[in-house]
């Protein structure tokens, strides 16, 4: 039963992951402010804001950018609960592993605010430490929020098309796009195979038998994916692929795109000017 | 006599050099004709279409297509690739193989982009094909968001957008519901009425009469065992049974049990 539940858990997890991906694509298809932006311009806008947050040493400035994120998520028809859940989930990990030690005088010496003892060791939370901690915490929160905004309001394939702007070759973009497309195909096939096994044998009685079934299926899927690769390559050749692939361009930028680009450059400039 | 689009003489092809897929194939296909390649599973129908589309090459014999003999090194010549790929379109049996782009729109224009068409021409053809297939609402969808029938329609549209002179169709109606099957046959027939050559590989007897002026039957020996008019083949019960192309089934007419082949006159 253990192996069976392991397989079942894996299948269910894979499907819930893809359901979540599709859910994100639902936000991308909604009508909202960020959704109407051209993906390359939107990516540059987010990139400039990320740089601004990275260079800024002002808590108020970073808080202002974070507030802008919340406002943009509202104007892009993203539910606040969904947005906060997506962004805040990363913060505790960062908070515990990286940012928390920076509070103490061991890592950030300075003017003490709170003094306490653990096992004869005197620890101070310093003024400088609290500042570093807050800056780190807000930088991460704002950066994650910016990335979530970009990913949530843009179709994955549109994001991929932006990559050549940063010098990524077209063939790489095509391969990543295909991998994304065929993952769905294989997940569906895997689910059907699992259901077929389940319908015939009910549950898998032993770990050994379960391992055998999983192993046989991995080999089978490898073989099928290899055949699919050959067929897809032939399908590309049949439709004119010749050495270098050409991909469709994103839509031309409009006035609102240029306006966002200017705002992005202005915010970055402001951050650099503050020093 | 009409111009010969394909001429095959003594063509032989085997997989991995030991599993024969086609043996001694001799075939002449005229411009504007409708040809059906019939055969049970594993008789080499798909392989024959791949040979006709210059995706694989004969190991013996030769193929002439559009007045040129196929040789593997021809595919290093961009001018030939551009000429041939825009003249001959192949519909794969499995639409999931053919729909490799992230969206339907990208899929439709893949061939035009890669064959070097201008943006203006691409937009013109896209709008025309979208209207013909009534698939405007599908344009931004990913292939995994389409039904089987929609996938097949998009796959055919992605071939027809090239406006090829020759259409190679591998089981174009496999797995489709009756209405979608009808729609697809109508599209194919319309293309033929515009002068396009249609070569269909199938074992679905019910569509053959409409899609064929002439039928070539591949046997288990991977050879052409008969070339004939569709009616002659379809009503030859003994022949169909011998080559696994039909089965006898029975059903009720009120209280009478009636047995026959899938197609019958009585």
Short mmCIF file of C-alpha atoms in Angstrom, two decimals:
data_model
loop_
_atom_site.label_atom_id
_atom_site.label_comp_id
_atom_site.label_asym_id
_atom_site.label_seq_id
_atom_site.Cartn_x
_atom_site.Cartn_y
_atom_site.Cartn_z
CA UNK A 1 0.00 0.00 0.00
CA UNK A 2 2.91 2.33 0.77
CA UNK A 3 4.27 2.21 -2.79
CA UNK A 4 0.81 2.57 -4.21
CA UNK A 5 0.14 5.66 -2.13
CA UNK A 6 3.57 7.04 -3.08
CA UNK A 7 2.70 6.70 -6.79
CA UNK A 8 -0.76 8.12 -6.20
CA UNK A 9 0.66 11.04 -4.24
CA UNK A 10 3.14 11.76 -7.06
CA UNK A 11 0.40 11.68 -9.70
CA UNK A 12 -1.88 13.89 -7.63
CA UNK A 13 0.96 16.35 -6.89
CA UNK A 14 1.95 16.56 -10.55
CA UNK A 15 -1.62 17.29 -11.51
CA UNK A 16 -2.15 19.87 -8.79
CA UNK A 17 1.05 21.62 -9.92
CA UNK A 18 -0.24 21.81 -13.48
CA UNK A 19 -3.69 22.87 -12.33
CA UNK A 20 -2.01 25.72 -10.48
CA UNK A 21 -0.06 26.65 -13.62
CA UNK A 22 -3.29 26.74 -15.58
CA UNK A 23 -4.87 28.83 -12.81
CA UNK A 24 -2.03 31.33 -13.19
CA UNK A 25 -2.67 31.44 -16.93
CA UNK A 26 -6.27 32.37 -16.09
CA UNK A 27 -4.95 35.59 -14.53
CA UNK A 28 -2.91 36.21 -17.67
CA UNK A 29 -6.05 35.97 -19.78
CA UNK A 30 -8.00 38.43 -17.57
CA UNK A 31 -8.42 42.05 -18.59
CA UNK A 32 -6.17 44.24 -16.46
CA UNK A 33 -3.48 46.88 -16.57
CA UNK A 34 -0.43 44.62 -16.71
CA UNK A 35 -2.13 42.18 -19.06
CA UNK A 36 -2.45 44.82 -21.80
CA UNK A 37 1.26 45.61 -21.73
CA UNK A 38 3.54 44.16 -24.38
CA UNK A 39 5.50 41.30 -22.70
CA UNK A 40 8.99 42.60 -23.64
CA UNK A 41 8.17 46.07 -22.25
CA UNK A 42 6.56 44.57 -19.15
CA UNK A 43 9.69 42.46 -18.57
CA UNK A 44 11.93 45.52 -18.95
CA UNK A 45 9.68 47.49 -16.57
CA UNK A 46 9.94 44.75 -13.94
CA UNK A 47 13.69 44.46 -14.58
CA UNK A 48 14.19 48.19 -13.97
CA UNK A 49 12.14 48.04 -10.77
CA UNK A 50 14.16 45.03 -9.57
CA UNK A 51 17.36 46.99 -10.15
CA UNK A 52 15.86 49.98 -8.34
CA UNK A 53 15.00 47.82 -5.32
CA UNK A 54 18.45 46.22 -5.44
CA UNK A 55 20.31 49.55 -5.42
CA UNK A 56 18.08 51.40 -2.98
CA UNK A 57 19.07 51.72 0.69
CA UNK A 58 15.87 53.48 1.70
CA UNK A 59 13.16 51.54 3.52
CA UNK A 60 10.56 54.12 2.49
CA UNK A 61 11.54 53.85 -1.17
CA UNK A 62 11.31 50.03 -1.14
CA UNK A 63 8.01 50.22 0.76
CA UNK A 64 6.73 52.58 -1.93
CA UNK A 65 7.70 50.09 -4.68
CA UNK A 66 6.01 47.29 -2.72
CA UNK A 67 2.87 49.43 -2.43
CA UNK A 68 3.07 49.95 -6.20
CA UNK A 69 3.12 46.13 -6.56
CA UNK A 70 -0.07 45.81 -4.50
CA UNK A 71 -1.70 48.56 -6.55
CA UNK A 72 -0.65 46.93 -9.83
CA UNK A 73 -1.97 43.55 -8.68
CA UNK A 74 -5.32 45.20 -7.88
CA UNK A 75 -5.41 46.98 -11.26
CA UNK A 76 -4.53 43.68 -12.97
CA UNK A 77 -7.52 41.85 -11.44
CA UNK A 78 -5.35 39.59 -9.27
CA UNK A 79 -7.03 38.60 -6.03
CA UNK A 80 -5.14 40.11 -3.09
CA UNK A 81 -5.28 36.83 -1.17
CA UNK A 82 -3.76 34.89 -4.07
CA UNK A 83 -1.09 37.55 -4.57
CA UNK A 84 -0.07 37.68 -0.89
CA UNK A 85 -0.08 33.89 -0.61
CA UNK A 86 2.21 33.64 -3.61
CA UNK A 87 4.63 36.31 -2.42
CA UNK A 88 4.71 35.70 1.33
CA UNK A 89 5.34 31.97 0.99
CA UNK A 90 9.02 32.64 0.14
CA UNK A 91 9.59 35.16 2.87
CA UNK A 92 9.66 32.89 6.01
CA UNK A 93 12.34 30.68 4.39
CA UNK A 94 14.47 33.71 3.64
CA UNK A 95 13.63 35.28 6.98
CA UNK A 96 14.86 32.26 8.96
CA UNK A 97 17.88 31.20 6.95
CA UNK A 98 19.43 34.43 5.77
CA UNK A 99 17.94 37.60 7.20
CA UNK A 100 17.38 36.69 10.87
CA UNK A 101 21.09 36.37 11.86
CA UNK A 102 21.72 39.86 10.50
CA UNK A 103 19.67 41.24 13.42
CA UNK A 104 22.38 40.36 15.94
CA UNK A 105 25.63 42.03 16.88
CA UNK A 106 27.55 38.86 15.89
CA UNK A 107 26.88 39.61 12.23
CA UNK A 108 26.02 43.32 12.33
CA UNK A 109 27.87 45.16 15.06
CA UNK A 110 26.44 48.47 16.23
CA UNK A 111 24.30 50.31 18.70
CA UNK A 112 22.29 47.81 20.82
CA UNK A 113 18.50 48.09 21.12
CA UNK A 114 17.66 44.84 22.94
CA UNK A 115 20.18 42.83 24.99
CA UNK A 116 19.63 39.20 26.04
CA UNK A 117 21.60 36.12 27.13
CA UNK A 118 21.57 32.56 25.75
CA UNK A 119 23.88 29.99 27.47
CA UNK A 120 26.15 32.69 28.92
CA UNK A 121 26.39 34.32 25.48
CA UNK A 122 25.29 37.95 25.38
CA UNK A 123 23.45 38.83 22.18
CA UNK A 124 22.36 42.27 21.05
CA UNK A 125 19.81 43.23 18.49
CA UNK A 126 21.50 46.29 17.06
CA UNK A 127 20.05 49.33 15.42
CA UNK A 128 22.16 48.65 12.32
CA UNK A 129 21.13 44.98 12.42
CA UNK A 130 17.45 45.85 12.50
CA UNK A 131 17.94 48.21 9.57
CA UNK A 132 19.83 45.55 7.52
CA UNK A 133 17.20 42.98 8.40
CA UNK A 134 14.34 45.27 7.34
CA UNK A 135 16.08 46.23 4.09
CA UNK A 136 16.81 42.57 3.25
CA UNK A 137 13.30 41.48 4.16
CA UNK A 138 11.65 44.22 2.11
CA UNK A 139 13.97 43.74 -0.86
CA UNK A 140 13.09 40.05 -1.02
CA UNK A 141 9.39 40.66 -0.53
CA UNK A 142 9.29 43.37 -3.20
CA UNK A 143 11.45 41.45 -5.68
CA UNK A 144 9.35 38.32 -5.27
CA UNK A 145 6.18 40.42 -5.67
CA UNK A 146 7.50 41.98 -8.89
CA UNK A 147 8.39 38.56 -10.33
CA UNK A 148 5.02 37.12 -9.31
CA UNK A 149 3.28 40.04 -11.01
CA UNK A 150 5.24 39.44 -14.21
CA UNK A 151 4.68 35.67 -14.23
CA UNK A 152 1.03 35.83 -13.24
CA UNK A 153 -0.03 38.44 -15.80
CA UNK A 154 1.90 37.00 -18.75
CA UNK A 155 1.39 33.77 -20.66
CA UNK A 156 4.41 31.50 -20.29
CA UNK A 157 4.99 31.36 -24.04
CA UNK A 158 4.97 35.16 -24.24
CA UNK A 159 7.59 35.28 -21.49
CA UNK A 160 9.71 32.83 -23.45
CA UNK A 161 9.52 35.05 -26.52
CA UNK A 162 11.09 37.84 -24.46
CA UNK A 163 14.27 35.82 -23.87
CA UNK A 164 15.89 36.58 -27.28
CA UNK A 165 15.97 40.27 -26.20
CA UNK A 166 18.47 39.17 -23.56
CA UNK A 167 20.52 37.27 -26.14
CA UNK A 168 19.01 33.80 -25.64
CA UNK A 169 19.05 31.90 -28.99
CA UNK A 170 15.70 31.21 -30.70
CA UNK A 171 16.31 27.46 -30.78
CA UNK A 172 16.68 27.42 -26.98
CA UNK A 173 13.38 29.32 -26.63
CA UNK A 174 11.71 26.85 -29.00
CA UNK A 175 13.02 23.84 -27.06
CA UNK A 176 11.90 25.25 -23.69
CA UNK A 177 8.48 26.07 -25.19
CA UNK A 178 8.16 22.54 -26.56
CA UNK A 179 9.23 21.00 -23.26
CA UNK A 180 6.54 23.01 -21.49
CA UNK A 181 3.97 21.98 -24.09
CA UNK A 182 4.84 18.27 -23.99
CA UNK A 183 5.02 18.04 -20.19
CA UNK A 184 1.22 18.28 -20.25
CA UNK A 185 1.09 15.55 -22.88
CA UNK A 186 3.23 13.20 -20.79
CA UNK A 187 1.55 14.00 -17.48
CA UNK A 188 -1.78 13.10 -19.05
CA UNK A 189 -0.30 9.92 -20.51
CA UNK A 190 1.23 9.04 -17.14
CA UNK A 191 -2.06 9.56 -15.37
CA UNK A 192 -3.85 7.32 -17.87
CA UNK A 193 -1.19 4.63 -17.51
CA UNK A 194 -1.53 4.79 -13.73
CA UNK A 195 -5.32 4.52 -13.95
CA UNK A 196 -4.96 1.56 -16.33
CA UNK A 197 -2.73 -0.23 -13.82
CA UNK A 198 -5.07 0.64 -10.97
CA UNK A 199 -8.15 -0.56 -12.85
CA UNK A 200 -6.54 -3.93 -13.53
CA UNK A 201 -4.70 -4.69 -10.31
CA UNK A 202 -6.49 -2.49 -7.77
CA UNK A 203 -3.64 -1.69 -5.40
CA UNK A 204 -0.04 -2.79 -5.71
CA UNK A 205 0.57 -5.41 -2.99
CA UNK A 206 4.33 -5.17 -2.50
CA UNK A 207 7.08 -2.58 -2.68
CA UNK A 208 9.05 -4.82 -5.05
CA UNK A 209 6.15 -5.09 -7.49
CA UNK A 210 5.56 -1.34 -7.21
CA UNK A 211 9.22 -0.65 -7.98
CA UNK A 212 9.03 -2.98 -10.96
CA UNK A 213 5.97 -1.18 -12.32
CA UNK A 214 7.51 2.26 -11.84
CA UNK A 215 10.79 1.12 -13.44
CA UNK A 216 9.02 -0.45 -16.42
CA UNK A 217 7.00 2.72 -16.91
CA UNK A 218 10.05 4.96 -16.76
CA UNK A 219 11.63 2.87 -19.52
CA UNK A 220 8.40 2.90 -21.49
CA UNK A 221 8.08 6.67 -21.17
CA UNK A 222 11.67 7.19 -22.20
CA UNK A 223 11.02 5.13 -25.34
CA UNK A 224 7.81 7.02 -26.11
CA UNK A 225 9.45 10.40 -25.58
CA UNK A 226 12.30 9.38 -27.90
CA UNK A 227 9.80 8.41 -30.61
CA UNK A 228 7.89 11.62 -30.04
CA UNK A 229 11.11 13.62 -30.42
CA UNK A 230 11.74 11.99 -33.82
CA UNK A 231 8.17 12.58 -34.96
CA UNK A 232 8.12 16.21 -33.82
CA UNK A 233 11.42 16.85 -35.61
CA UNK A 234 9.93 15.38 -38.80
CA UNK A 235 6.83 17.53 -38.33
CA UNK A 236 9.09 20.60 -38.06
CA UNK A 237 11.00 19.62 -41.20
CA UNK A 238 7.74 19.01 -43.07
CA UNK A 239 6.69 22.58 -42.29
CA UNK A 240 9.83 24.32 -43.46
CA UNK A 241 12.29 24.15 -40.53
CA UNK A 242 15.78 24.55 -41.97
CA UNK A 243 18.78 24.81 -39.65
CA UNK A 244 17.65 27.99 -37.86
CA UNK A 245 14.22 28.37 -36.39
CA UNK A 246 12.23 31.57 -36.76
CA UNK A 247 9.77 32.48 -34.03
CA UNK A 248 6.84 34.89 -34.16
CA UNK A 249 7.47 38.34 -32.75
CA UNK A 250 5.52 39.84 -29.89
CA UNK A 251 2.95 42.53 -30.66
CA UNK A 252 4.21 46.07 -31.32
CA UNK A 253 4.37 48.35 -28.24
CA UNK A 254 1.67 50.99 -27.78
CA UNK A 255 1.61 54.33 -25.94
CA UNK A 256 0.87 52.69 -22.58
CA UNK A 257 3.90 50.40 -23.02
CA UNK A 258 6.24 53.34 -23.61
CA UNK A 259 4.69 55.12 -20.62
CA UNK A 260 5.46 52.14 -18.37
CA UNK A 261 8.99 51.95 -19.72
CA UNK A 262 9.55 55.63 -18.88
CA UNK A 263 8.10 55.08 -15.37
CA UNK A 264 10.44 52.10 -14.88
CA UNK A 265 13.49 54.13 -15.97
CA UNK A 266 12.37 57.03 -13.74
CA UNK A 267 12.05 54.77 -10.66
CA UNK A 268 15.48 53.24 -11.36
CA UNK A 269 16.95 56.73 -11.79
CA UNK A 270 15.38 57.84 -8.52
CA UNK A 271 16.88 54.85 -6.72
CA UNK A 272 20.36 55.53 -8.14
CA UNK A 273 20.05 59.26 -7.40
CA UNK A 274 19.22 58.49 -3.74
CA UNK A 275 22.48 56.51 -3.66
CA UNK B 1 -2.24 13.26 -69.85
CA UNK B 2 -1.93 15.30 -66.64
CA UNK B 3 1.49 16.19 -65.22
CA UNK B 4 3.04 13.55 -62.97
CA UNK B 5 3.46 14.84 -59.43
CA UNK B 6 5.08 11.70 -58.02
CA UNK B 7 6.76 8.83 -59.80
CA UNK B 8 8.05 5.90 -57.73
CA UNK B 9 10.04 3.04 -59.25
CA UNK B 10 11.07 -0.07 -57.31
CA UNK B 11 11.13 1.80 -54.01
CA UNK B 12 12.36 -0.13 -51.00
CA UNK B 13 12.68 1.11 -47.42
CA UNK B 14 13.47 -0.70 -44.20
CA UNK B 15 13.83 0.45 -40.60
CA UNK B 16 17.23 -0.16 -38.98
CA UNK B 17 18.22 -1.93 -42.19
CA UNK B 18 16.36 -5.12 -41.26
CA UNK B 19 12.63 -4.49 -40.84
CA UNK B 20 11.17 -3.96 -44.33
CA UNK B 21 8.50 -1.28 -44.37
CA UNK B 22 8.02 -0.97 -48.13
CA UNK B 23 9.12 -3.29 -50.93
CA UNK B 24 9.17 -2.71 -54.67
CA UNK B 25 6.71 0.19 -54.74
CA UNK B 26 5.79 1.43 -58.21
CA UNK B 27 3.40 4.35 -58.31
CA UNK B 28 2.49 7.23 -60.60
CA UNK B 29 0.39 10.05 -59.17
CA UNK B 30 -1.03 12.70 -61.46
CA UNK B 31 -1.63 16.34 -60.64
CA UNK B 32 -5.09 17.07 -59.25
CA UNK B 33 -5.93 13.44 -58.55
CA UNK B 34 -7.35 11.90 -55.37
CA UNK B 35 -5.47 8.84 -54.24
CA UNK B 36 -6.09 6.63 -51.25
CA UNK B 37 -3.42 4.32 -49.88
CA UNK B 38 -5.23 1.50 -48.09
CA UNK B 39 -3.75 -1.11 -45.85
CA UNK B 40 -4.02 -2.75 -42.48
CA UNK B 41 -1.83 -1.63 -39.58
CA UNK B 42 1.89 -2.06 -40.20
CA UNK B 43 1.70 -2.32 -43.98
CA UNK B 44 3.75 0.84 -44.56
CA UNK B 45 1.14 3.56 -45.28
CA UNK B 46 2.77 6.13 -43.01
CA UNK B 47 6.25 5.24 -44.28
CA UNK B 48 5.06 5.80 -47.85
CA UNK B 49 3.76 9.28 -46.95
CA UNK B 50 7.04 10.09 -45.20
CA UNK B 51 8.91 9.07 -48.37
CA UNK B 52 6.63 11.22 -50.51
CA UNK B 53 7.31 14.17 -48.18
CA UNK B 54 11.10 13.68 -48.38
CA UNK B 55 11.41 13.05 -44.65
CA UNK B 56 13.04 9.69 -45.35
CA UNK B 57 14.62 8.40 -48.57
CA UNK B 58 14.38 5.10 -50.43
CA UNK B 59 17.20 2.63 -49.90
CA UNK B 60 16.50 1.10 -53.32
CA UNK B 61 14.68 2.47 -56.35
CA UNK B 62 13.91 6.14 -56.87
CA UNK B 63 11.28 8.82 -56.38
CA UNK B 64 10.70 11.75 -58.73
CA UNK B 65 8.60 14.52 -57.30
CA UNK B 66 7.57 17.77 -58.95
CA UNK B 67 9.97 17.03 -61.82
CA UNK B 68 13.01 16.41 -59.61
CA UNK B 69 14.55 13.20 -58.35
CA UNK B 70 14.74 12.95 -54.56
CA UNK B 71 18.22 12.71 -53.17
CA UNK B 72 19.10 13.20 -49.52
CA UNK B 73 21.55 16.03 -50.25
CA UNK B 74 18.75 18.03 -51.89
CA UNK B 75 17.64 18.94 -48.39
CA UNK B 76 20.87 20.89 -47.91
CA UNK B 77 19.72 23.23 -50.64
CA UNK B 78 17.56 25.98 -49.09
CA UNK B 79 15.96 26.86 -52.44
CA UNK B 80 14.76 23.28 -52.86
CA UNK B 81 13.58 23.06 -49.25
CA UNK B 82 11.60 26.29 -49.63
CA UNK B 83 10.16 25.16 -52.98
CA UNK B 84 9.27 21.62 -51.92
CA UNK B 85 7.95 22.35 -48.42
CA UNK B 86 5.65 25.06 -49.71
CA UNK B 87 4.33 22.75 -52.45
CA UNK B 88 3.80 19.57 -50.42
CA UNK B 89 2.03 19.48 -47.05
CA UNK B 90 1.87 16.49 -44.73
CA UNK B 91 -0.77 15.94 -42.08
CA UNK B 92 0.53 13.61 -39.39
CA UNK B 93 -1.71 10.92 -37.95
CA UNK B 94 -1.17 12.09 -34.37
CA UNK B 95 -2.04 15.79 -34.05
CA UNK B 96 -0.02 16.02 -30.84
CA UNK B 97 3.10 15.45 -32.93
CA UNK B 98 2.20 18.21 -35.32
CA UNK B 99 1.10 20.79 -32.76
CA UNK B 100 4.45 21.55 -31.17
CA UNK B 101 4.11 25.33 -30.78
CA UNK B 102 2.89 26.95 -27.57
CA UNK B 103 -0.28 28.41 -29.12
CA UNK B 104 -2.57 27.73 -32.05
CA UNK B 105 -1.60 31.02 -33.67
CA UNK B 106 2.12 30.25 -33.45
CA UNK B 107 1.40 26.80 -34.85
CA UNK B 108 -0.49 28.13 -37.85
CA UNK B 109 2.23 30.58 -38.85
CA UNK B 110 5.24 28.34 -38.09
CA UNK B 111 5.62 27.16 -41.68
CA UNK B 112 5.16 30.62 -43.20
CA UNK B 113 7.71 32.18 -40.86
CA UNK B 114 10.24 29.45 -41.50
CA UNK B 115 9.69 29.45 -45.25
CA UNK B 116 10.48 33.16 -45.30
CA UNK B 117 7.08 34.69 -46.09
CA UNK B 118 6.63 38.41 -45.42
CA UNK B 119 4.73 39.62 -42.34
CA UNK B 120 2.00 41.04 -44.58
CA UNK B 121 1.52 37.73 -46.42
CA UNK B 122 1.53 35.83 -43.11
CA UNK B 123 -1.22 38.04 -41.69
CA UNK B 124 -3.28 37.72 -44.89
CA UNK B 125 -3.07 33.93 -44.95
CA UNK B 126 -3.69 33.64 -41.21
CA UNK B 127 -6.86 35.65 -41.42
CA UNK B 128 -8.05 33.58 -44.42
CA UNK B 129 -7.43 30.19 -42.77
CA UNK B 130 -8.95 31.29 -39.45
CA UNK B 131 -12.09 32.31 -41.29
CA UNK B 132 -12.21 29.07 -43.32
CA UNK B 133 -11.86 26.84 -40.26
CA UNK B 134 -13.82 29.12 -37.89
CA UNK B 135 -11.08 28.85 -35.24
CA UNK B 136 -10.68 32.48 -34.18
CA UNK B 137 -11.51 31.70 -30.55
CA UNK B 138 -8.76 29.03 -30.48
CA UNK B 139 -5.89 31.28 -31.61
CA UNK B 140 -4.47 32.04 -28.16
CA UNK B 141 -5.07 28.57 -26.73
CA UNK B 142 -2.34 26.05 -26.03
CA UNK B 143 -2.58 22.66 -27.78
CA UNK B 144 -3.35 20.89 -24.49
CA UNK B 145 -6.46 23.04 -24.16
CA UNK B 146 -7.96 21.67 -27.41
CA UNK B 147 -10.27 18.70 -27.95
CA UNK B 148 -9.17 15.92 -30.33
CA UNK B 149 -11.38 17.31 -33.11
CA UNK B 150 -10.04 20.84 -32.60
CA UNK B 151 -6.47 19.55 -32.63
CA UNK B 152 -7.09 17.80 -35.94
CA UNK B 153 -8.68 20.91 -37.43
CA UNK B 154 -5.76 23.08 -36.33
CA UNK B 155 -3.28 20.51 -37.66
CA UNK B 156 -4.99 20.55 -41.08
CA UNK B 157 -5.19 24.34 -41.01
CA UNK B 158 -1.46 24.54 -40.22
CA UNK B 159 -0.78 22.53 -43.39
CA UNK B 160 -3.31 24.30 -45.62
CA UNK B 161 -2.01 27.75 -44.66
CA UNK B 162 1.01 26.96 -46.84
CA UNK B 163 -1.42 26.57 -49.76
CA UNK B 164 0.40 23.44 -50.96
CA UNK B 165 -0.24 21.84 -54.35
CA UNK B 166 -0.12 18.37 -52.81
CA UNK B 167 -1.74 17.24 -49.57
CA UNK B 168 -0.48 14.08 -47.89
CA UNK B 169 -2.97 13.02 -45.23
CA UNK B 170 -2.25 10.29 -42.72
CA UNK B 171 -5.53 8.98 -41.27
CA UNK B 172 -7.19 12.41 -41.36
CA UNK B 173 -10.39 11.23 -39.67
CA UNK B 174 -9.03 8.77 -37.10
CA UNK B 175 -10.68 9.15 -33.69
CA UNK B 176 -13.05 11.92 -34.75
CA UNK B 177 -16.78 12.19 -34.15
CA UNK B 178 -19.08 11.94 -37.22
CA UNK B 179 -19.67 15.69 -37.60
CA UNK B 180 -15.97 16.60 -37.39
CA UNK B 181 -15.20 13.76 -39.82
CA UNK B 182 -17.72 15.25 -42.25
CA UNK B 183 -16.26 18.76 -41.84
CA UNK B 184 -12.77 17.51 -42.54
CA UNK B 185 -13.81 15.49 -45.59
CA UNK B 186 -15.60 18.56 -46.96
CA UNK B 187 -12.46 20.65 -46.52
CA UNK B 188 -10.34 18.01 -48.27
CA UNK B 189 -12.81 17.74 -51.16
CA UNK B 190 -12.90 21.52 -51.52
CA UNK B 191 -9.10 21.60 -51.76
CA UNK B 192 -9.24 18.92 -54.46
CA UNK B 193 -11.86 20.88 -56.39
CA UNK B 194 -9.33 23.75 -56.41
CA UNK B 195 -6.91 21.49 -58.28
CA UNK B 196 -4.85 20.15 -55.40
CA UNK B 197 -3.57 16.61 -55.40
CA UNK B 198 -4.82 14.64 -52.39
CA UNK B 199 -3.07 11.51 -51.17
CA UNK B 200 -4.75 9.92 -48.15
CA UNK B 201 -3.55 6.96 -46.14
CA UNK B 202 -6.37 5.25 -44.29
CA UNK B 203 -8.08 2.00 -43.48
CA UNK B 204 -11.45 3.62 -42.83
CA UNK B 205 -13.57 2.19 -45.63
CA UNK B 206 -16.47 4.62 -45.18
CA UNK B 207 -14.44 7.65 -46.35
CA UNK B 208 -12.57 6.02 -49.22
CA UNK B 209 -15.18 6.34 -51.94
CA UNK B 210 -15.33 10.10 -51.48
CA UNK B 211 -11.61 10.63 -51.12
CA UNK B 212 -10.37 8.43 -53.98
CA UNK B 213 -10.32 8.38 -57.74
CA UNK B 214 -7.97 5.47 -57.39
CA UNK B 215 -7.03 3.17 -54.54
CA UNK B 216 -3.68 1.49 -53.89
CA UNK B 217 -3.75 -1.36 -51.39
CA UNK B 218 -0.68 -2.29 -49.38
CA UNK B 219 -0.51 -5.89 -48.21
CA UNK B 220 1.22 -7.60 -45.30
CA UNK B 221 4.29 -8.11 -47.49
CA UNK B 222 4.57 -4.28 -47.60
CA UNK B 223 3.94 -4.29 -51.34
CA UNK B 224 1.16 -2.80 -53.42
CA UNK B 225 -1.15 -5.77 -53.92
CA UNK B 226 -3.83 -3.97 -55.90
CA UNK B 227 -4.48 -0.65 -57.62
CA UNK B 228 -8.05 -0.12 -58.70
CA UNK B 229 -11.10 2.11 -58.65
CA UNK B 230 -12.57 2.51 -55.17
CA UNK B 231 -15.86 0.74 -55.94
CA UNK B 232 -14.07 -2.30 -57.32
CA UNK B 233 -12.04 -2.65 -54.12
CA UNK B 234 -14.73 -1.72 -51.61
CA UNK B 235 -17.20 -4.31 -52.85
CA UNK B 236 -14.70 -7.11 -53.20
CA UNK B 237 -15.54 -8.87 -49.92
CA UNK B 238 -13.08 -11.68 -50.34
CA UNK B 239 -10.23 -9.25 -51.01
CA UNK B 240 -11.08 -6.97 -48.07
CA UNK B 241 -11.26 -9.91 -45.68
CA UNK B 242 -8.01 -11.37 -46.96
CA UNK B 243 -6.10 -8.11 -46.35
CA UNK B 244 -7.65 -7.33 -42.94
CA UNK B 245 -9.49 -4.31 -44.26
CA UNK B 246 -12.98 -5.40 -43.21
CA UNK B 247 -14.70 -7.74 -40.82
CA UNK B 248 -18.04 -9.44 -40.97
CA UNK B 249 -20.43 -8.13 -38.38
CA UNK B 250 -24.05 -8.83 -37.59
CA UNK B 251 -26.96 -6.76 -36.42
CA UNK B 252 -30.74 -6.91 -36.14
CA UNK B 253 -33.38 -5.78 -38.62
CA UNK B 254 -36.42 -6.21 -36.37
CA UNK B 255 -36.33 -9.96 -35.66
CA UNK B 256 -33.89 -10.86 -38.43
CA UNK B 257 -30.21 -11.22 -37.73
CA UNK B 258 -28.25 -9.87 -40.64
CA UNK B 259 -24.52 -10.38 -41.35
CA UNK B 260 -22.41 -8.40 -43.79
CA UNK B 261 -19.25 -6.33 -44.35
CA UNK B 262 -19.27 -2.73 -43.12
CA UNK B 263 -20.13 -1.54 -46.66
CA UNK B 264 -22.86 -3.31 -48.62
CA UNK B 265 -25.38 -2.70 -51.38
CA UNK B 266 -28.33 -4.64 -50.02
#
